PDB file of C-alpha atoms in Angstrom:
ATOM      1  CA  UNK A1247     140.138 192.095 139.837  1.00  0.00           C
ATOM      2  CA  UNK A1248     137.160 193.084 141.989  1.00  0.00           C
ATOM      3  CA  UNK A1249     138.205 195.847 144.371  1.00  0.00           C
ATOM      4  CA  UNK A1250     134.716 196.701 145.582  1.00  0.00           C
ATOM      5  CA  UNK A1251     134.924 194.800 148.861  1.00  0.00           C
ATOM      6  CA  UNK A1252     136.728 196.059 151.946  1.00  0.00           C
ATOM      7  CA  UNK A1253     139.404 194.153 153.793  1.00  0.00           C
ATOM      8  CA  UNK A1254     139.145 195.207 157.419  1.00  0.00           C
ATOM      9  CA  UNK A1255     141.672 194.633 160.183  1.00  0.00           C
ATOM     10  CA  UNK A1256     140.500 193.474 163.594  1.00  0.00           C
ATOM     11  CA  UNK A1257     138.857 196.275 165.522  1.00  0.00           C
ATOM     12  CA  UNK A1258     139.366 198.699 162.628  1.00  0.00           C
ATOM     13  CA  UNK A1259     137.182 200.538 160.163  1.00  0.00           C
ATOM     14  CA  UNK A1260     137.624 201.653 156.579  1.00  0.00           C
ATOM     15  CA  UNK A1261     135.863 203.861 154.095  1.00  0.00           C
ATOM     16  CA  UNK A1262     135.753 204.152 150.298  1.00  0.00           C
ATOM     17  CA  UNK A1263     135.828 207.171 148.010  1.00  0.00           C
ATOM     18  CA  UNK A1264     134.329 207.312 144.529  1.00  0.00           C
ATOM     19  CA  UNK A1265     137.431 208.876 142.996  1.00  0.00           C
ATOM     20  CA  UNK A1266     141.094 207.885 143.157  1.00  0.00           C
ATOM     21  CA  UNK A1267     144.344 207.788 141.351  1.00  0.00           C
ATOM     22  CA  UNK A1268     147.041 206.952 138.705  1.00  0.00           C
ATOM     23  CA  UNK A1269     150.128 205.028 137.778  1.00  0.00           C
ATOM     24  CA  UNK A1270     152.993 206.814 139.507  1.00  0.00           C
ATOM     25  CA  UNK A1271     155.065 205.487 142.354  1.00  0.00           C
ATOM     26  CA  UNK A1272     154.262 207.117 145.658  1.00  0.00           C
ATOM     27  CA  UNK A1273     157.734 206.772 147.149  1.00  0.00           C
ATOM     28  CA  UNK A1274     157.963 207.653 150.845  1.00  0.00           C
ATOM     29  CA  UNK A1275     155.133 210.222 150.808  1.00  0.00           C
ATOM     30  CA  UNK A1276     152.279 207.831 151.432  1.00  0.00           C
ATOM     31  CA  UNK A1277     150.998 209.824 154.426  1.00  0.00           C
ATOM     32  CA  UNK A1278     151.790 213.331 153.146  1.00  0.00           C
ATOM     33  CA  UNK A1279     149.802 215.485 150.769  1.00  0.00           C
ATOM     34  CA  UNK A1280     151.117 215.789 147.225  1.00  0.00           C
ATOM     35  CA  UNK A1281     150.971 218.634 144.710  1.00  0.00           C
ATOM     36  CA  UNK A1282     148.523 218.376 141.840  1.00  0.00           C
ATOM     37  CA  UNK A1283     150.223 218.066 138.441  1.00  0.00           C
ATOM     38  CA  UNK A1284     150.402 220.985 136.022  1.00  0.00           C
ATOM     39  CA  UNK A1285     148.260 220.943 132.911  1.00  0.00           C
ATOM     40  CA  UNK A1286     150.305 219.812 129.900  1.00  0.00           C
ATOM     41  CA  UNK A1287     151.746 222.610 127.795  1.00  0.00           C
ATOM     42  CA  UNK A1288     151.153 220.509 124.682  1.00  0.00           C
ATOM     43  CA  UNK A1289     147.748 218.872 125.220  1.00  0.00           C
ATOM     44  CA  UNK A1290     148.124 215.817 122.979  1.00  0.00           C
ATOM     45  CA  UNK A1291     145.903 212.773 123.568  1.00  0.00           C
ATOM     46  CA  UNK A1292     148.775 210.978 125.327  1.00  0.00           C
ATOM     47  CA  UNK A1293     149.784 213.924 127.516  1.00  0.00           C
ATOM     48  CA  UNK A1294     146.180 214.661 128.514  1.00  0.00           C
ATOM     49  CA  UNK A1295     145.531 211.017 129.424  1.00  0.00           C
ATOM     50  CA  UNK A1296     148.724 210.910 131.534  1.00  0.00           C
ATOM     51  CA  UNK A1297     147.862 214.207 133.224  1.00  0.00           C
ATOM     52  CA  UNK A1298     144.292 213.143 134.054  1.00  0.00           C
ATOM     53  CA  UNK A1299     145.481 209.846 135.510  1.00  0.00           C
ATOM     54  CA  UNK A1300     148.027 211.597 137.718  1.00  0.00           C
ATOM     55  CA  UNK A1301     145.504 214.241 138.764  1.00  0.00           C
ATOM     56  CA  UNK A1302     143.037 211.550 139.796  1.00  0.00           C
ATOM     57  CA  UNK A1303     145.704 209.754 141.772  1.00  0.00           C
ATOM     58  CA  UNK A1304     146.889 212.824 143.650  1.00  0.00           C
ATOM     59  CA  UNK A1305     143.351 213.963 144.351  1.00  0.00           C
ATOM     60  CA  UNK A1306     142.407 210.641 145.948  1.00  0.00           C
ATOM     61  CA  UNK A1307     145.687 210.360 147.807  1.00  0.00           C
ATOM     62  CA  UNK A1308     145.245 213.792 149.375  1.00  0.00           C
ATOM     63  CA  UNK A1309     141.598 213.148 150.224  1.00  0.00           C
ATOM     64  CA  UNK A1310     142.499 210.187 152.422  1.00  0.00           C
ATOM     65  CA  UNK A1311     145.621 211.760 153.917  1.00  0.00           C
ATOM     66  CA  UNK A1312     143.536 214.739 155.056  1.00  0.00           C
ATOM     67  CA  UNK A1313     141.195 212.286 156.771  1.00  0.00           C
ATOM     68  CA  UNK A1314     143.895 210.622 158.783  1.00  0.00           C
ATOM     69  CA  UNK A1315     145.148 207.755 156.604  1.00  0.00           C
ATOM     70  CA  UNK A1316     148.583 206.558 157.633  1.00  0.00           C
ATOM     71  CA  UNK A1317     149.308 205.146 154.173  1.00  0.00           C
ATOM     72  CA  UNK A1318     147.595 205.363 150.773  1.00  0.00           C
ATOM     73  CA  UNK A1319     148.477 203.404 147.651  1.00  0.00           C
ATOM     74  CA  UNK A1320     146.413 204.219 144.557  1.00  0.00           C
ATOM     75  CA  UNK A1321     146.633 203.617 140.815  1.00  0.00           C
ATOM     76  CA  UNK A1322     144.601 205.048 137.966  1.00  0.00           C
ATOM     77  CA  UNK A1323     144.124 204.651 134.263  1.00  0.00           C
ATOM     78  CA  UNK A1324     142.835 207.287 131.855  1.00  0.00           C
ATOM     79  CA  UNK A1325     141.654 207.409 128.251  1.00  0.00           C
ATOM     80  CA  UNK A1326     141.572 210.452 125.996  1.00  0.00           C
ATOM     81  CA  UNK A1327     138.017 210.806 124.705  1.00  0.00           C
ATOM     82  CA  UNK A1328     137.820 213.770 122.293  1.00  0.00           C
ATOM     83  CA  UNK A1329     138.719 217.429 121.743  1.00  0.00           C
ATOM     84  CA  UNK A1330     136.533 220.467 121.079  1.00  0.00           C
ATOM     85  CA  UNK A1331     138.461 223.643 120.324  1.00  0.00           C
ATOM     86  CA  UNK A1332     140.887 224.134 123.226  1.00  0.00           C
ATOM     87  CA  UNK A1333     138.937 221.742 125.465  1.00  0.00           C
ATOM     88  CA  UNK A1334     140.084 218.166 125.974  1.00  0.00           C
ATOM     89  CA  UNK A1335     137.916 215.436 127.480  1.00  0.00           C
ATOM     90  CA  UNK A1336     139.176 212.259 129.115  1.00  0.00           C
ATOM     91  CA  UNK A1337     137.956 209.521 131.460  1.00  0.00           C
ATOM     92  CA  UNK A1338     139.818 208.194 134.506  1.00  0.00           C
ATOM     93  CA  UNK A1339     139.306 205.327 136.936  1.00  0.00           C
ATOM     94  CA  UNK A1340     141.120 204.387 140.133  1.00  0.00           C
ATOM     95  CA  UNK A1341     141.756 201.547 142.524  1.00  0.00           C
ATOM     96  CA  UNK A1342     143.941 201.329 145.606  1.00  0.00           C
ATOM     97  CA  UNK A1343     144.403 200.618 149.285  1.00  0.00           C
ATOM     98  CA  UNK A1344     144.138 202.850 152.356  1.00  0.00           C
ATOM     99  CA  UNK A1345     145.571 202.095 155.796  1.00  0.00           C
ATOM    100  CA  UNK A1346     144.397 203.631 159.061  1.00  0.00           C
ATOM    101  CA  UNK A1347     145.251 203.302 162.728  1.00  0.00           C
ATOM    102  CA  UNK A1348     142.767 203.722 165.553  1.00  0.00           C
ATOM    103  CA  UNK A1349     143.860 203.173 169.175  1.00  0.00           C
ATOM    104  CA  UNK A1350     146.634 200.895 168.041  1.00  0.00           C
ATOM    105  CA  UNK A1351     144.451 198.843 165.692  1.00  0.00           C
ATOM    106  CA  UNK A1352     145.432 198.918 162.021  1.00  0.00           C
ATOM    107  CA  UNK A1353     142.753 198.621 159.349  1.00  0.00           C
ATOM    108  CA  UNK A1354     143.082 198.104 155.626  1.00  0.00           C
ATOM    109  CA  UNK A1355     140.440 199.211 153.125  1.00  0.00           C
ATOM    110  CA  UNK A1356     140.349 198.750 149.371  1.00  0.00           C
ATOM    111  CA  UNK A1357     139.372 201.711 147.200  1.00  0.00           C
ATOM    112  CA  UNK A1358     137.535 201.451 143.900  1.00  0.00           C
ATOM    113  CA  UNK A1359     136.034 204.171 141.742  1.00  0.00           C
ATOM    114  CA  UNK A1360     133.830 204.004 138.680  1.00  0.00           C
ATOM    115  CA  UNK A1361     135.082 205.842 135.567  1.00  0.00           C
ATOM    116  CA  UNK A1362     134.726 209.623 135.838  1.00  0.00           C
ATOM    117  CA  UNK A1363     134.951 212.287 133.085  1.00  0.00           C
ATOM    118  CA  UNK A1364     137.412 215.170 133.071  1.00  0.00           C
ATOM    119  CA  UNK A1365     137.590 218.439 131.147  1.00  0.00           C
ATOM    120  CA  UNK A1366     141.092 219.800 130.616  1.00  0.00           C
ATOM    121  CA  UNK A1367     141.110 223.385 129.309  1.00  0.00           C
ATOM    122  CA  UNK A1368     143.908 225.985 129.144  1.00  0.00           C
ATOM    123  CA  UNK A1369     142.568 227.738 132.263  1.00  0.00           C
ATOM    124  CA  UNK A1370     140.932 224.971 134.292  1.00  0.00           C
ATOM    125  CA  UNK A1371     140.602 221.284 135.025  1.00  0.00           C
ATOM    126  CA  UNK A1372     137.166 219.934 135.892  1.00  0.00           C
ATOM    127  CA  UNK A1373     136.429 216.529 137.351  1.00  0.00           C
ATOM    128  CA  UNK A1374     132.723 215.979 136.768  1.00  0.00           C
ATOM    129  CA  UNK A1375     130.767 214.035 139.410  1.00  0.00           C
ATOM    130  CA  UNK A1376     128.601 211.409 137.726  1.00  0.00           C
ATOM    131  CA  UNK A1377     125.051 210.257 138.357  1.00  0.00           C
ATOM    132  CA  UNK A1378     124.371 206.870 136.738  1.00  0.00           C
ATOM    133  CA  UNK A1379     120.897 205.808 135.662  1.00  0.00           C
ATOM    134  CA  UNK A1380     120.078 202.421 134.163  1.00  0.00           C
ATOM    135  CA  UNK A1381     117.263 203.101 131.722  1.00  0.00           C
ATOM    136  CA  UNK A1382     117.106 200.140 129.298  1.00  0.00           C
ATOM    137  CA  UNK A1383     115.054 196.966 129.181  1.00  0.00           C
ATOM    138  CA  UNK A1384     118.140 194.791 128.714  1.00  0.00           C
ATOM    139  CA  UNK A1385     116.994 192.725 125.747  1.00  0.00           C
ATOM    140  CA  UNK A1386     119.898 190.719 124.328  1.00  0.00           C
ATOM    141  CA  UNK A1387     120.579 191.020 120.604  1.00  0.00           C
ATOM    142  CA  UNK A1388     123.981 189.377 120.281  1.00  0.00           C
ATOM    143  CA  UNK A1389     124.852 185.766 119.436  1.00  0.00           C
ATOM    144  CA  UNK A1390     126.085 183.424 122.197  1.00  0.00           C
ATOM    145  CA  UNK A1391     129.591 184.131 123.517  1.00  0.00           C
ATOM    146  CA  UNK A1392     129.640 187.506 121.730  1.00  0.00           C
ATOM    147  CA  UNK A1393     128.145 189.961 124.231  1.00  0.00           C
ATOM    148  CA  UNK A1394     127.086 193.288 122.808  1.00  0.00           C
ATOM    149  CA  UNK A1395     128.198 196.298 124.886  1.00  0.00           C
ATOM    150  CA  UNK A1396     124.904 198.127 125.558  1.00  0.00           C
ATOM    151  CA  UNK A1397     124.288 201.579 124.171  1.00  0.00           C
ATOM    152  CA  UNK A1398     124.905 204.276 126.778  1.00  0.00           C
ATOM    153  CA  UNK A1399     124.805 208.085 126.617  1.00  0.00           C
ATOM    154  CA  UNK A1400     126.925 210.352 128.815  1.00  0.00           C
ATOM    155  CA  UNK A1401     125.721 213.933 129.257  1.00  0.00           C
ATOM    156  CA  UNK A1402     128.322 216.454 130.458  1.00  0.00           C
ATOM    157  CA  UNK A1403     127.510 219.973 131.616  1.00  0.00           C
ATOM    158  CA  UNK A1404     130.730 221.957 131.896  1.00  0.00           C
ATOM    159  CA  UNK A1405     129.000 225.305 132.407  1.00  0.00           C
ATOM    160  CA  UNK A1406     128.421 227.103 135.708  1.00  0.00           C
ATOM    161  CA  UNK A1407     124.630 226.920 135.374  1.00  0.00           C
ATOM    162  CA  UNK A1408     122.064 224.087 135.444  1.00  0.00           C
ATOM    163  CA  UNK A1409     121.001 222.622 132.109  1.00  0.00           C
ATOM    164  CA  UNK A1410     118.191 220.330 130.948  1.00  0.00           C
ATOM    165  CA  UNK A1411     118.322 217.935 128.006  1.00  0.00           C
ATOM    166  CA  UNK A1412     115.552 216.208 126.084  1.00  0.00           C
ATOM    167  CA  UNK A1413     117.241 212.961 124.998  1.00  0.00           C
ATOM    168  CA  UNK A1414     115.898 210.692 122.274  1.00  0.00           C
ATOM    169  CA  UNK A1415     117.423 207.466 120.960  1.00  0.00           C
ATOM    170  CA  UNK A1416     115.894 206.069 117.767  1.00  0.00           C
ATOM    171  CA  UNK A1417     116.723 202.669 116.283  1.00  0.00           C
ATOM    172  CA  UNK A1418     117.228 203.131 112.554  1.00  0.00           C
ATOM    173  CA  UNK A1419     118.201 199.598 111.606  1.00  0.00           C
ATOM    174  CA  UNK A1420     118.536 196.149 113.152  1.00  0.00           C
ATOM    175  CA  UNK A1421     121.514 193.925 112.346  1.00  0.00           C
ATOM    176  CA  UNK A1422     120.601 190.823 110.378  1.00  0.00           C
ATOM    177  CA  UNK A1423     119.698 187.895 112.608  1.00  0.00           C
ATOM    178  CA  UNK A1424     119.439 190.003 115.766  1.00  0.00           C
ATOM    179  CA  UNK A1425     116.649 189.162 118.194  1.00  0.00           C
ATOM    180  CA  UNK A1426     115.255 192.674 118.310  1.00  0.00           C
ATOM    181  CA  UNK A1427     112.544 193.451 120.815  1.00  0.00           C
ATOM    182  CA  UNK A1428     110.320 194.652 117.958  1.00  0.00           C
ATOM    183  CA  UNK A1429     110.585 191.276 116.200  1.00  0.00           C
ATOM    184  CA  UNK A1430     112.606 192.489 113.208  1.00  0.00           C
ATOM    185  CA  UNK A1431     115.022 189.846 111.894  1.00  0.00           C
ATOM    186  CA  UNK A1432     116.636 189.083 108.575  1.00  0.00           C
ATOM    187  CA  UNK A1433     119.804 188.027 106.788  1.00  0.00           C
ATOM    188  CA  UNK A1434     120.899 191.671 106.273  1.00  0.00           C
ATOM    189  CA  UNK A1435     120.477 194.893 108.193  1.00  0.00           C
ATOM    190  CA  UNK A1436     116.818 195.870 108.150  1.00  0.00           C
ATOM    191  CA  UNK A1437     115.915 199.537 108.130  1.00  0.00           C
ATOM    192  CA  UNK A1438     113.236 200.904 110.463  1.00  0.00           C
ATOM    193  CA  UNK A1439     111.375 203.739 108.764  1.00  0.00           C
ATOM    194  CA  UNK A1440     108.716 204.413 111.411  1.00  0.00           C
ATOM    195  CA  UNK A1441     110.365 206.591 114.059  1.00  0.00           C
ATOM    196  CA  UNK A1442     107.546 205.964 116.530  1.00  0.00           C
ATOM    197  CA  UNK A1443     108.260 202.229 116.587  1.00  0.00           C
ATOM    198  CA  UNK A1444     112.029 202.766 116.397  1.00  0.00           C
ATOM    199  CA  UNK A1445     112.226 205.033 119.451  1.00  0.00           C
ATOM    200  CA  UNK A1446     113.895 203.154 122.314  1.00  0.00           C
ATOM    201  CA  UNK A1447     114.390 206.095 124.680  1.00  0.00           C
ATOM    202  CA  UNK A1448     112.743 209.477 125.144  1.00  0.00           C
ATOM    203  CA  UNK A1449     113.465 211.235 128.414  1.00  0.00           C
ATOM    204  CA  UNK A1450     114.356 214.559 130.013  1.00  0.00           C
ATOM    205  CA  UNK A1451     117.521 214.890 132.063  1.00  0.00           C
ATOM    206  CA  UNK A1452     118.405 217.774 134.397  1.00  0.00           C
ATOM    207  CA  UNK A1453     122.097 218.398 135.063  1.00  0.00           C
ATOM    208  CA  UNK A1454     123.642 220.434 137.840  1.00  0.00           C
ATOM    209  CA  UNK A1455     126.506 222.798 136.984  1.00  0.00           C
ATOM    210  CA  UNK A1456     129.805 221.041 136.155  1.00  0.00           C
ATOM    211  CA  UNK A1457     128.336 217.556 136.460  1.00  0.00           C
ATOM    212  CA  UNK A1458     127.532 214.523 134.332  1.00  0.00           C
ATOM    213  CA  UNK A1459     124.726 211.999 133.997  1.00  0.00           C
ATOM    214  CA  UNK A1460     125.095 208.594 132.342  1.00  0.00           C
ATOM    215  CA  UNK A1461     122.061 206.897 130.800  1.00  0.00           C
ATOM    216  CA  UNK A1462     123.135 203.265 130.787  1.00  0.00           C
ATOM    217  CA  UNK A1463     121.854 200.104 129.141  1.00  0.00           C
ATOM    218  CA  UNK A1464     119.615 201.941 126.682  1.00  0.00           C
ATOM    219  CA  UNK A1465     119.608 198.862 124.447  1.00  0.00           C
ATOM    220  CA  UNK A1466     121.883 195.975 123.505  1.00  0.00           C
ATOM    221  CA  UNK A1467     120.113 195.091 120.246  1.00  0.00           C
ATOM    222  CA  UNK A1468     122.645 195.237 117.422  1.00  0.00           C
ATOM    223  CA  UNK A1469     121.941 197.830 114.772  1.00  0.00           C
ATOM    224  CA  UNK A1470     122.138 201.510 113.967  1.00  0.00           C
ATOM    225  CA  UNK A1471     120.868 204.328 116.209  1.00  0.00           C
ATOM    226  CA  UNK A1472     120.454 208.090 116.162  1.00  0.00           C
ATOM    227  CA  UNK A1473     121.044 209.882 119.458  1.00  0.00           C
ATOM    228  CA  UNK A1474     119.641 213.406 119.787  1.00  0.00           C
ATOM    229  CA  UNK A1475     119.965 215.732 122.786  1.00  0.00           C
ATOM    230  CA  UNK A1476     118.165 219.086 122.722  1.00  0.00           C
ATOM    231  CA  UNK A1477     118.583 221.897 125.221  1.00  0.00           C
ATOM    232  CA  UNK A1478     117.003 225.340 125.580  1.00  0.00           C
ATOM    233  CA  UNK A1479     118.669 228.090 127.598  1.00  0.00           C
ATOM    234  CA  UNK A1480     117.465 231.697 127.730  1.00  0.00           C
ATOM    235  CA  UNK A1481     115.424 231.177 124.582  1.00  0.00           C
ATOM    236  CA  UNK A1482     118.336 229.691 122.623  1.00  0.00           C
ATOM    237  CA  UNK A1483     118.015 226.061 121.518  1.00  0.00           C
ATOM    238  CA  UNK A1484     121.044 223.835 121.135  1.00  0.00           C
ATOM    239  CA  UNK A1485     121.161 220.313 119.758  1.00  0.00           C
ATOM    240  CA  UNK A1486     123.684 217.515 119.646  1.00  0.00           C
ATOM    241  CA  UNK A1487     123.004 214.652 117.259  1.00  0.00           C
ATOM    242  CA  UNK A1488     125.065 211.624 116.279  1.00  0.00           C
ATOM    243  CA  UNK A1489     124.682 208.251 114.546  1.00  0.00           C
ATOM    244  CA  UNK A1490     126.118 205.228 116.325  1.00  0.00           C
ATOM    245  CA  UNK A1491     126.265 201.553 115.475  1.00  0.00           C
ATOM    246  CA  UNK A1492     125.992 198.763 118.010  1.00  0.00           C
ATOM    247  CA  UNK A1493     128.329 197.076 118.895  1.00  0.00           C
ATOM    248  CA  UNK A1494     130.312 200.209 119.569  1.00  0.00           C
ATOM    249  CA  UNK A1495     132.902 201.214 122.180  1.00  0.00           C
ATOM    250  CA  UNK A1496     133.649 198.671 124.875  1.00  0.00           C
ATOM    251  CA  UNK A1497     132.449 200.780 127.802  1.00  0.00           C
ATOM    252  CA  UNK A1498     129.206 201.655 129.576  1.00  0.00           C
ATOM    253  CA  UNK A1499     128.616 204.978 127.750  1.00  0.00           C
ATOM    254  CA  UNK A1500     129.667 205.007 124.083  1.00  0.00           C
ATOM    255  CA  UNK A1501     128.188 208.397 123.129  1.00  0.00           C
ATOM    256  CA  UNK A1502     129.162 211.713 124.723  1.00  0.00           C
ATOM    257  CA  UNK A1503     127.000 214.851 124.683  1.00  0.00           C
ATOM    258  CA  UNK A1504     128.682 218.018 125.997  1.00  0.00           C
ATOM    259  CA  UNK A1505     127.165 221.414 126.731  1.00  0.00           C
ATOM    260  CA  UNK A1506     129.581 224.312 127.185  1.00  0.00           C
ATOM    261  CA  UNK A1507     129.401 228.054 126.624  1.00  0.00           C
ATOM    262  CA  UNK A1508     129.558 227.499 122.850  1.00  0.00           C
ATOM    263  CA  UNK A1509     126.533 225.166 122.763  1.00  0.00           C
ATOM    264  CA  UNK A1510     125.886 221.447 122.475  1.00  0.00           C
ATOM    265  CA  UNK A1511     128.059 218.857 120.729  1.00  0.00           C
ATOM    266  CA  UNK A1512     127.914 215.063 120.406  1.00  0.00           C
ATOM    267  CA  UNK A1513     130.840 212.649 120.093  1.00  0.00           C
ATOM    268  CA  UNK A1514     131.666 208.976 119.819  1.00  0.00           C
ATOM    269  CA  UNK A1515     133.577 207.655 122.823  1.00  0.00           C
ATOM    270  CA  UNK A1516     136.500 205.236 122.414  1.00  0.00           C
ATOM    271  CA  UNK A1517     136.800 201.970 124.312  1.00  0.00           C
ATOM    272  CA  UNK A1518     137.932 202.140 127.928  1.00  0.00           C
ATOM    273  CA  UNK A1519     140.056 199.491 129.667  1.00  0.00           C
ATOM    274  CA  UNK A1520     138.829 199.411 133.249  1.00  0.00           C
ATOM    275  CA  UNK A1521     141.368 199.055 136.011  1.00  0.00           C
TER     276      UNK A1521
END
């Protein structure tokens, strides 16, 4: 269902917010602020996903109520992504409807938010604003009727200071029969030994504190890739590195790179069912 368009009442206006809510029923409090949920005492994948979805819902609900909405109905879904020590990472997405009244005219606006990452730690919950950059050439490497989810890299800075990454993606092999942009084809996976010809992305990315950047559409050529993200801070170098095969997770970013106070880590991301 495409919720990107607005449905406007006669004489009314509506606005959208890139961040909304979860699965709970709103009852009779559709024009009153709600309390944020408490972090789960036992942060299992299921409890973290449920908590993040509810947090996203309440956050969006309150945002619109504070701006004069007479009624807000929002839903959200969330997926647990991975854990690092006591930190838990998840992704949430929302959709919903907001109602307003202006001089007797009632307007109806539909809300829709792109997926957004969360950090859930014992002492804090962070919702990371996302900047999305489409960086790939978009060459298709999959057979007809079998679309290949493109390779995407999500960079998350959960520290209180700015960080800069040097990101490199190198194609290490091409799946047999794929129409690779370098012309490599064959009945079996074909290894690429020359890193200079296998490099499909080399860029530098600056991240603000507690924020995220997604590098989307890096490539959709089926095969194997190595993703490396290097960062230097106060003379200390950190690196996250991971191997990923394509097709991979069914979502825009399928690799996660996180920088926190302990350094840099890289993770595979699971599939995400969009709302």
